[in-house]
Tab-separated table of C-alpha atoms in Angstrom:
chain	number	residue	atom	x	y	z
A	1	UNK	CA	-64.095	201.394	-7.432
A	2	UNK	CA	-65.451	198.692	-5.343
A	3	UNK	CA	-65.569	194.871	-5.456
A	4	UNK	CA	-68.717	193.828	-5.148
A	5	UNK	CA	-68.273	190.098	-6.511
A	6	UNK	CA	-67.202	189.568	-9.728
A	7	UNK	CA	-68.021	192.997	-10.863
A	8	UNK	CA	-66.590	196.647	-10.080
A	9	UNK	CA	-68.398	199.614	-9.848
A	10	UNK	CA	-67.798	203.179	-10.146
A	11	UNK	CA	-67.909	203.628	-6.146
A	12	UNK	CA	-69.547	206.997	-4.520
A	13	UNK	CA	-68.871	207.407	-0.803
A	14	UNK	CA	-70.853	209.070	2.340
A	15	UNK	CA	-69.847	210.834	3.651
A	16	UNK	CA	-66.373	211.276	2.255
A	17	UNK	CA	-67.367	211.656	-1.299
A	18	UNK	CA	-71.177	213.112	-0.403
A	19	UNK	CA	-72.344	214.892	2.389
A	20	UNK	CA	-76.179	212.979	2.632
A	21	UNK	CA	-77.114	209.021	0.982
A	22	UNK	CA	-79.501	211.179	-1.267
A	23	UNK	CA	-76.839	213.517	-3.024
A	24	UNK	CA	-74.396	210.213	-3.782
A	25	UNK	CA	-77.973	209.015	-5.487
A	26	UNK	CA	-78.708	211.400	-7.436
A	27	UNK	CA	-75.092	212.174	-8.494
A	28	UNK	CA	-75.450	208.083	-9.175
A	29	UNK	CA	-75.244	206.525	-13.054
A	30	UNK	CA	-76.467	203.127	-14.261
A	31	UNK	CA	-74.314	200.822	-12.424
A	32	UNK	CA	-72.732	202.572	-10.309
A	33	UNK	CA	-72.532	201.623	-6.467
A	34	UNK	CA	-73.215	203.921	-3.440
A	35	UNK	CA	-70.821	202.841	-0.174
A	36	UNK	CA	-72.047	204.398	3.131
A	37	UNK	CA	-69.815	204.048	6.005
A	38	UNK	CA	-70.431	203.243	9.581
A	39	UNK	CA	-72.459	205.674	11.476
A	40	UNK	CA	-75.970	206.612	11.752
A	41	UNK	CA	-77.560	208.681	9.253
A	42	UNK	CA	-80.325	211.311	10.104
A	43	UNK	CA	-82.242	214.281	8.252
A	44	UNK	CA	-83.407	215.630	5.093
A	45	UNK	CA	-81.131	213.234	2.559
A	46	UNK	CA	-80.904	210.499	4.912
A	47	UNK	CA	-84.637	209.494	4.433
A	48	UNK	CA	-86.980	209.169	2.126
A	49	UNK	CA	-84.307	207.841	-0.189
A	50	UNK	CA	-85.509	207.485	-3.851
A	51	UNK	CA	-83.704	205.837	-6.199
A	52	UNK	CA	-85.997	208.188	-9.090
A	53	UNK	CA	-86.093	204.985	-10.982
A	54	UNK	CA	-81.753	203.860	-11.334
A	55	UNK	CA	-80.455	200.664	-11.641
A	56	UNK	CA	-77.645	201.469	-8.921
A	57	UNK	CA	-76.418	199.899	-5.567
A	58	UNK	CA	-76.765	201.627	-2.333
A	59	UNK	CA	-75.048	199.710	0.173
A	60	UNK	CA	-73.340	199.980	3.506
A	61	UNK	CA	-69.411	199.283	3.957
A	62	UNK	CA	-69.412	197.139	6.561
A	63	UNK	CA	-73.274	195.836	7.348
A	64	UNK	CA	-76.109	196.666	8.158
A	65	UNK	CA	-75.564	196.544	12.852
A	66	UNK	CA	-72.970	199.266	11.550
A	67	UNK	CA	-74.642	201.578	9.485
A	68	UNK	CA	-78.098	202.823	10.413
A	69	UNK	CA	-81.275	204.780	8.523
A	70	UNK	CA	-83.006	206.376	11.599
A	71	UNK	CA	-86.213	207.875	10.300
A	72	UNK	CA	-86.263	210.019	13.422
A	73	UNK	CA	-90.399	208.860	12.936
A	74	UNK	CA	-89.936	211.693	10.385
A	75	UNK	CA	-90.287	210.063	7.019
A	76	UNK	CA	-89.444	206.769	5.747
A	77	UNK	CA	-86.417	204.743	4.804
A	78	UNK	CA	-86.419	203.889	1.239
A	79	UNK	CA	-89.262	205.244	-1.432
A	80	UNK	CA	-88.886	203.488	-4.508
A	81	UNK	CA	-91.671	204.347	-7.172
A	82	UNK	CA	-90.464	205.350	-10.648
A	83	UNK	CA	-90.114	201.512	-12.181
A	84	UNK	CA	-87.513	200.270	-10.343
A	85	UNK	CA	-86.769	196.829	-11.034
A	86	UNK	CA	-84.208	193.945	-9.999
A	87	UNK	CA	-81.494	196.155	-10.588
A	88	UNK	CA	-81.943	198.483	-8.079
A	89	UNK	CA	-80.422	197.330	-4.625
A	90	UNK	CA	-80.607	198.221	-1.281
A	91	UNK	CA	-78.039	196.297	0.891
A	92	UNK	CA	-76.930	196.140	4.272
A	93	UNK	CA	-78.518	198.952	6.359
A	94	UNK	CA	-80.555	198.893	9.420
A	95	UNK	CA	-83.351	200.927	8.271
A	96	UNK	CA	-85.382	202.240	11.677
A	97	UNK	CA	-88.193	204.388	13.542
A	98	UNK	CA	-89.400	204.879	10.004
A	99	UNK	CA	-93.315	207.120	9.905
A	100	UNK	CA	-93.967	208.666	6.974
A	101	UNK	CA	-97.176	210.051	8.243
A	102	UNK	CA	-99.148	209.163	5.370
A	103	UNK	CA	-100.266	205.918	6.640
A	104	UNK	CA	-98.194	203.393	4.487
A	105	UNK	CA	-94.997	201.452	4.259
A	106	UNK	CA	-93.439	202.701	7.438
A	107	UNK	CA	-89.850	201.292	6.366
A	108	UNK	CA	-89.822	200.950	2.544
A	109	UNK	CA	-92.576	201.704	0.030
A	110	UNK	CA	-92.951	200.013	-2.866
A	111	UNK	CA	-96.086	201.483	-5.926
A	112	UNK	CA	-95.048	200.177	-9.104
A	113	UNK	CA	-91.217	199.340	-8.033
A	114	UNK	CA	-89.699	195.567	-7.814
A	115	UNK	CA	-86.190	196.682	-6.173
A	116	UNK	CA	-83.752	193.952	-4.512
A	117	UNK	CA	-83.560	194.749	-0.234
A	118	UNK	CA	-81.110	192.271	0.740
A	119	UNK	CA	-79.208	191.903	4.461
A	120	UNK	CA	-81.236	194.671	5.903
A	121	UNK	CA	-82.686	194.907	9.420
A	122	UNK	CA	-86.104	196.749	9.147
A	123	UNK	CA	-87.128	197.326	12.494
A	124	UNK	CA	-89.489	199.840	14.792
A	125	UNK	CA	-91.463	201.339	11.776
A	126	UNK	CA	-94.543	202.245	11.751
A	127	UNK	CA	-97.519	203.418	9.661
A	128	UNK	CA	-101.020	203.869	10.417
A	129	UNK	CA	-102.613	201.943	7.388
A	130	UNK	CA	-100.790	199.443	5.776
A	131	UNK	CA	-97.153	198.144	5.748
A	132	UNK	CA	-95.644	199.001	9.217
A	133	UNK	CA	-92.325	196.876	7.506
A	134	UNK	CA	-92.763	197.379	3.852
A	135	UNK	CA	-95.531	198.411	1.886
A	136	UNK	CA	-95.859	196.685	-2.074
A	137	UNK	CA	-98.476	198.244	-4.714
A	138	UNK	CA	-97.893	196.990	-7.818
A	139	UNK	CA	-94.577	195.674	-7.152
A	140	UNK	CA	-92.582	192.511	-7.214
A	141	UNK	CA	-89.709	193.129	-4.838
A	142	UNK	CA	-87.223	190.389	-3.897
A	143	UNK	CA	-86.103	190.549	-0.001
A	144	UNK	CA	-83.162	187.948	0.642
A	145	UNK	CA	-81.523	187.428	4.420
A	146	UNK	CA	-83.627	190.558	6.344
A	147	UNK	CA	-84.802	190.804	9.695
A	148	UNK	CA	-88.332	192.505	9.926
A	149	UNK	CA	-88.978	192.902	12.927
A	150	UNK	CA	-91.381	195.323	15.470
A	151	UNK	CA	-93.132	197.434	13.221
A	152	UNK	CA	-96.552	198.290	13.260
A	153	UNK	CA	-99.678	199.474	11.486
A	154	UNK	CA	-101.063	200.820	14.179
A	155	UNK	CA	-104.866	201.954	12.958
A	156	UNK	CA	-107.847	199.954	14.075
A	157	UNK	CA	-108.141	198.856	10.212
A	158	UNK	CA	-104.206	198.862	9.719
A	159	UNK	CA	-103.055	195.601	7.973
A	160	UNK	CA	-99.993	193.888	7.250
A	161	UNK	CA	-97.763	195.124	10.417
A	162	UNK	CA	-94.612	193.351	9.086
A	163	UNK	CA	-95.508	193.620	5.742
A	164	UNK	CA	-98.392	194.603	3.074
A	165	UNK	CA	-98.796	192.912	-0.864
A	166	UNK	CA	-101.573	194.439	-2.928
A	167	UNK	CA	-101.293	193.476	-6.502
A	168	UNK	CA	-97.764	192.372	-6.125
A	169	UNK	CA	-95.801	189.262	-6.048
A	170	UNK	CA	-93.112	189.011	-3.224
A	171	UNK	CA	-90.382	186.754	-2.735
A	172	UNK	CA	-88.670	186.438	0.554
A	173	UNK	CA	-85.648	184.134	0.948
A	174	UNK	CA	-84.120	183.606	4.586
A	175	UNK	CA	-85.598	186.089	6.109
A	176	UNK	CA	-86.984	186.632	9.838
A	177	UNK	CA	-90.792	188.210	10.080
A	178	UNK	CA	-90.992	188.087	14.102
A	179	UNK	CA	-92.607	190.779	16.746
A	180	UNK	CA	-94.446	192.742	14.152
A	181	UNK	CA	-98.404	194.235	15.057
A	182	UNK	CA	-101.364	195.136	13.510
A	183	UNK	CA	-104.164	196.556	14.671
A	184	UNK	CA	-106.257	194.873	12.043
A	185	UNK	CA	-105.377	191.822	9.944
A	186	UNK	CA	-102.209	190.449	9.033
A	187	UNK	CA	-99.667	191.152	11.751
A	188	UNK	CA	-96.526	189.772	9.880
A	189	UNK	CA	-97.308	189.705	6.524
A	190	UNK	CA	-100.922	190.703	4.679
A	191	UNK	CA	-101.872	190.024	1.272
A	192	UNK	CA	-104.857	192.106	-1.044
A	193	UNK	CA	-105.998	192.171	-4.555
A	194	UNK	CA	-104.860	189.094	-6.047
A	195	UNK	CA	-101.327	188.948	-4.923
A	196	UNK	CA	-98.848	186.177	-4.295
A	197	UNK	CA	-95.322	186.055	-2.161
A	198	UNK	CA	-93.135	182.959	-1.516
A	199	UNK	CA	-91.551	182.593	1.365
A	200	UNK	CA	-88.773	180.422	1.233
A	201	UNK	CA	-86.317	179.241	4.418
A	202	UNK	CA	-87.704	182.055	6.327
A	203	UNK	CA	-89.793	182.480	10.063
A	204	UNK	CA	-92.851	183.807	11.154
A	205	UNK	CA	-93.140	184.216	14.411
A	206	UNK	CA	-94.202	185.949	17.376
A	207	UNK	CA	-96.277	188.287	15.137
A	208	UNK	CA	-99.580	189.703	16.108
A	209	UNK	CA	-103.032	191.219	14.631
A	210	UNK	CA	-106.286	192.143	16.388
A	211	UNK	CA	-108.486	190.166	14.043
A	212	UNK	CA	-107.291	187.330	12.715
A	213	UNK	CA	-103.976	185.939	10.710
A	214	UNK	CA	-101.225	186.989	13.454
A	215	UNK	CA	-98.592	185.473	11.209
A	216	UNK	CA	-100.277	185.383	7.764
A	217	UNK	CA	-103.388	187.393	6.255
A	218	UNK	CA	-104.432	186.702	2.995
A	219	UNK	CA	-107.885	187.991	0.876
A	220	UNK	CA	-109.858	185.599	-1.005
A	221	UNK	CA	-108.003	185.179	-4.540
A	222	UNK	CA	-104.797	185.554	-2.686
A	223	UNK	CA	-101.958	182.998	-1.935
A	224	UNK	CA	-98.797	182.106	-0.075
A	225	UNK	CA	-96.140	179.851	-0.926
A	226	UNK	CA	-93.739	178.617	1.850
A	227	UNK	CA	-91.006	176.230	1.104
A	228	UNK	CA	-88.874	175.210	3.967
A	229	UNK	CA	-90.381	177.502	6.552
A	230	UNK	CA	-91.379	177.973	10.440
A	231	UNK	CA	-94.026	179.572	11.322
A	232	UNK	CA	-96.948	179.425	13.610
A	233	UNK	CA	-99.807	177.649	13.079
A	234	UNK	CA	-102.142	178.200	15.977
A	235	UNK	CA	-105.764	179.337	16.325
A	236	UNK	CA	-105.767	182.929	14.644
A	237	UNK	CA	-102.189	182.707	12.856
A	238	UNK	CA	-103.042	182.056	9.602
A	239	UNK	CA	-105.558	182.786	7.657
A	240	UNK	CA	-106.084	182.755	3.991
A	241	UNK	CA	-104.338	179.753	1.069
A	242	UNK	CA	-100.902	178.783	2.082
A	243	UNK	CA	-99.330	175.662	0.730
A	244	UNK	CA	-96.361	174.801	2.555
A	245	UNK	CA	-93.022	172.223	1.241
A	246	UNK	CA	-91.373	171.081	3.849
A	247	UNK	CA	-92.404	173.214	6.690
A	248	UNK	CA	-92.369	173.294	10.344
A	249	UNK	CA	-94.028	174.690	13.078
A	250	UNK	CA	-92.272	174.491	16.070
A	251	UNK	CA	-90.569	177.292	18.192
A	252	UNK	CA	-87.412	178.450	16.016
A	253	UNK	CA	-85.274	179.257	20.053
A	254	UNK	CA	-84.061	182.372	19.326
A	255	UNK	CA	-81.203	183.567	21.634
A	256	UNK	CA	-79.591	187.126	21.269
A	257	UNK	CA	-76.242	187.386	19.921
A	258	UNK	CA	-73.710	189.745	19.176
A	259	UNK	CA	-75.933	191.346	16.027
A	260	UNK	CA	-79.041	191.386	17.733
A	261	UNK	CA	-82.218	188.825	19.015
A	262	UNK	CA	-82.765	186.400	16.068
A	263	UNK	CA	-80.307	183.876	15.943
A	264	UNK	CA	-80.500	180.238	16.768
A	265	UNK	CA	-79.931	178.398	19.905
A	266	UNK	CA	-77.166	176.079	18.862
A	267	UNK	CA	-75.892	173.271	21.663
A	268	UNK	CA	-72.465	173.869	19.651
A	269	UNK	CA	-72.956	177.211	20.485
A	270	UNK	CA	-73.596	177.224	23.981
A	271	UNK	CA	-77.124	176.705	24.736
A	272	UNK	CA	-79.255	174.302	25.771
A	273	UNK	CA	-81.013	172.996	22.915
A	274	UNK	CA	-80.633	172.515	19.072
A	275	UNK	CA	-83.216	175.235	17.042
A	276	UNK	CA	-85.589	173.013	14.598
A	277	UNK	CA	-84.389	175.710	12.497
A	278	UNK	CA	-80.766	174.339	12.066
A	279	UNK	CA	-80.136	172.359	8.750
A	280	UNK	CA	-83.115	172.811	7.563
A	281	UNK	CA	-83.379	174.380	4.359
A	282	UNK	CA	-83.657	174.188	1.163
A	283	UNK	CA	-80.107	173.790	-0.062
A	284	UNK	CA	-76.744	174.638	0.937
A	285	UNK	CA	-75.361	177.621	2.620
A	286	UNK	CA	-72.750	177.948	-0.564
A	287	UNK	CA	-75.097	177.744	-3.242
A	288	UNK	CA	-77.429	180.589	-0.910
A	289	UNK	CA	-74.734	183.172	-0.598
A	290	UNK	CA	-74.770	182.313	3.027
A	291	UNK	CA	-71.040	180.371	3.798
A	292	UNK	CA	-69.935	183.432	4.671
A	293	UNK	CA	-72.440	184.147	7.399
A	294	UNK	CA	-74.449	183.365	11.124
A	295	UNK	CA	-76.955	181.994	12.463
A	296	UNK	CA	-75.194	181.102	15.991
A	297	UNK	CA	-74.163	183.087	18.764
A	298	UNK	CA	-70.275	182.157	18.587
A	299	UNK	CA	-70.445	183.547	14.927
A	300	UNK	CA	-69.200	180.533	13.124
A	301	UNK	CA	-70.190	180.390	9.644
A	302	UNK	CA	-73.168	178.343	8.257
A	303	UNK	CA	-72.554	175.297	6.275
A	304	UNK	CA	-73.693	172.037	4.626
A	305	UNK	CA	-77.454	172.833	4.836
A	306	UNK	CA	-78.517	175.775	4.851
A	307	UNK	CA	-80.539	177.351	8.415
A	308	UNK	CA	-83.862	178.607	7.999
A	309	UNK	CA	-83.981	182.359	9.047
A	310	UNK	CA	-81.731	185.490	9.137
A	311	UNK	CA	-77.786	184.960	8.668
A	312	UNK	CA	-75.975	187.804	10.505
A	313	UNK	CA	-72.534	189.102	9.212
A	314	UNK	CA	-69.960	187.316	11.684
């Protein structure tokens, strides 16, 4: 077994246990926990990973800079539609170079699934359509402390580069939406048909889109909620209903650290200047899950307030 918290689950190991991520799934029961160790996982169980509807864990051993989905622009990472709800988690990988050729959700595709992604790094996807990041039909999915980062939906009309809600409701907690494209609407994240997402002590920024919204698209009958974010606010960056508690809009100062390009310049750190990012969430780092993790450069834990963005593993 493994201790994940105050629970243990039945534990099924790649590749000790299982030669591919997809055979520990589908040998998988209700509750049960998939560990994947360190490495970088290509090929025909690798990708396209469907969960075919179980309320199971797959998660790395030791984070997701250590354990990597490449796509090999071959497929995507995770394909969850068969009902998945809450229960189904997907922790701790970097999940990259995702195309699944079809033209959406690049990284992870979401019809009529509401899984859990949480401490993931979805990066360098890409789909022609919609969802370059993630693509949501249908779906209420729940993304907590991911970096989404340089994807792309790369059509004339493709929408939602970073990420693409139609008929959903989203909810993203401390999570960084930066460097993401599209060559339509909606570079970071795009909303359709009636849906909602709430952002809360997470970043936009740096996105862009050919025709309007660079950080934020939303339809008409659409809306965003963003509590305790940055993100930008310029001509073209958003477009659509937003209302905002307690947000800035000011240049988060990202530096690159050990885990990768999205943490915050920190004086205590080493840099020059503070990030407006610093203290400035919604509540603490303990009561977050986040105490345990980074935003600064010289890996020392968060506490007291929480930061607003990504918290890498120290």
């Amino acid at each position: 077994t493994v201790d994940m918290g105050a629970y243990e689950f039945n534990a099924l190991n790649v590749p000790s246990a299982y030669s591919t991520i997809q055979d520990a799934i589908d040998a998988a029961e209700t509750g049960d926990t998939v560990v994947v160790a360190d490495g970088t996982y290509q090929g025909i169980g690798n990708k396209d990973l469907d969960f075919t509807g179980k309320l199971i864990v797959v998660c790395s051993e030791n984070g997701a800079a250590n354990c990597i989905i490449d796509c090999e622009t071959l497929g995507r990472g995770f394909y969850f539609h068969s009902g998945e709800t809450l229960g189904s988690v997907v922790a701790g990988f970097t999940i990259q170079n995702g195309d699944p050729g079809n033209g959406r959700g690049g990284g992870v595709y979401c019809n009529g699934s509401s899984p859990t992604i949480r401490n993931c790094i979805i990066t360098n996807n890409t789909a022609d359509e919609y969802g370059g990041g993630i693509y949501c039909y249908d779906a209420s999915p729940t993304i907590i402390n991911c970096t989404i980062t340089d994807n792309s939906a790369t059509a004339s009309y493709g929408k939602g580069g970073g990420a693409y809600c139609s008929l959903c409701s989203a909810t993203f907690t401390n999570c960084v939406i930066a460097g993401n494209s599209a060559g339509n609407n909606g570079g970071g994240v795009m909303l359709s048909s009636g849906s909602t997402v709430t952002l809360n002590n997470s970043i936009l920024w740096g996105n862009s889109a050919s025709s309007g919204g660079s950080q934020f698209y939303g339809y008409s009958g659409t809306s965003a909620t963003m509590n305790y974010c940055d993100f930008a606010d310029g001509a073209g960056d958003v477009t659509g209903t937003v209302m905002e508690t307690n947000c800035i809009n000011t240049d988060p100062l990202f530096v690159t650290g050990p885990g990768g390009d999205y943490y915050l310049s920190q004086i205590a750190a080493g840099q020059g200047a503070d990030s407006p990012c610093v203290d400035a969430g919604s509540d603490t780092a303990a009561n977050l899950g986040l105490d345990s993790k980074t935003t600064r450069t010289d890996a020392l834990p968060d506490k007291d307030t929480v930061d607003i963005g990504y918290h890498y593993d120290p």
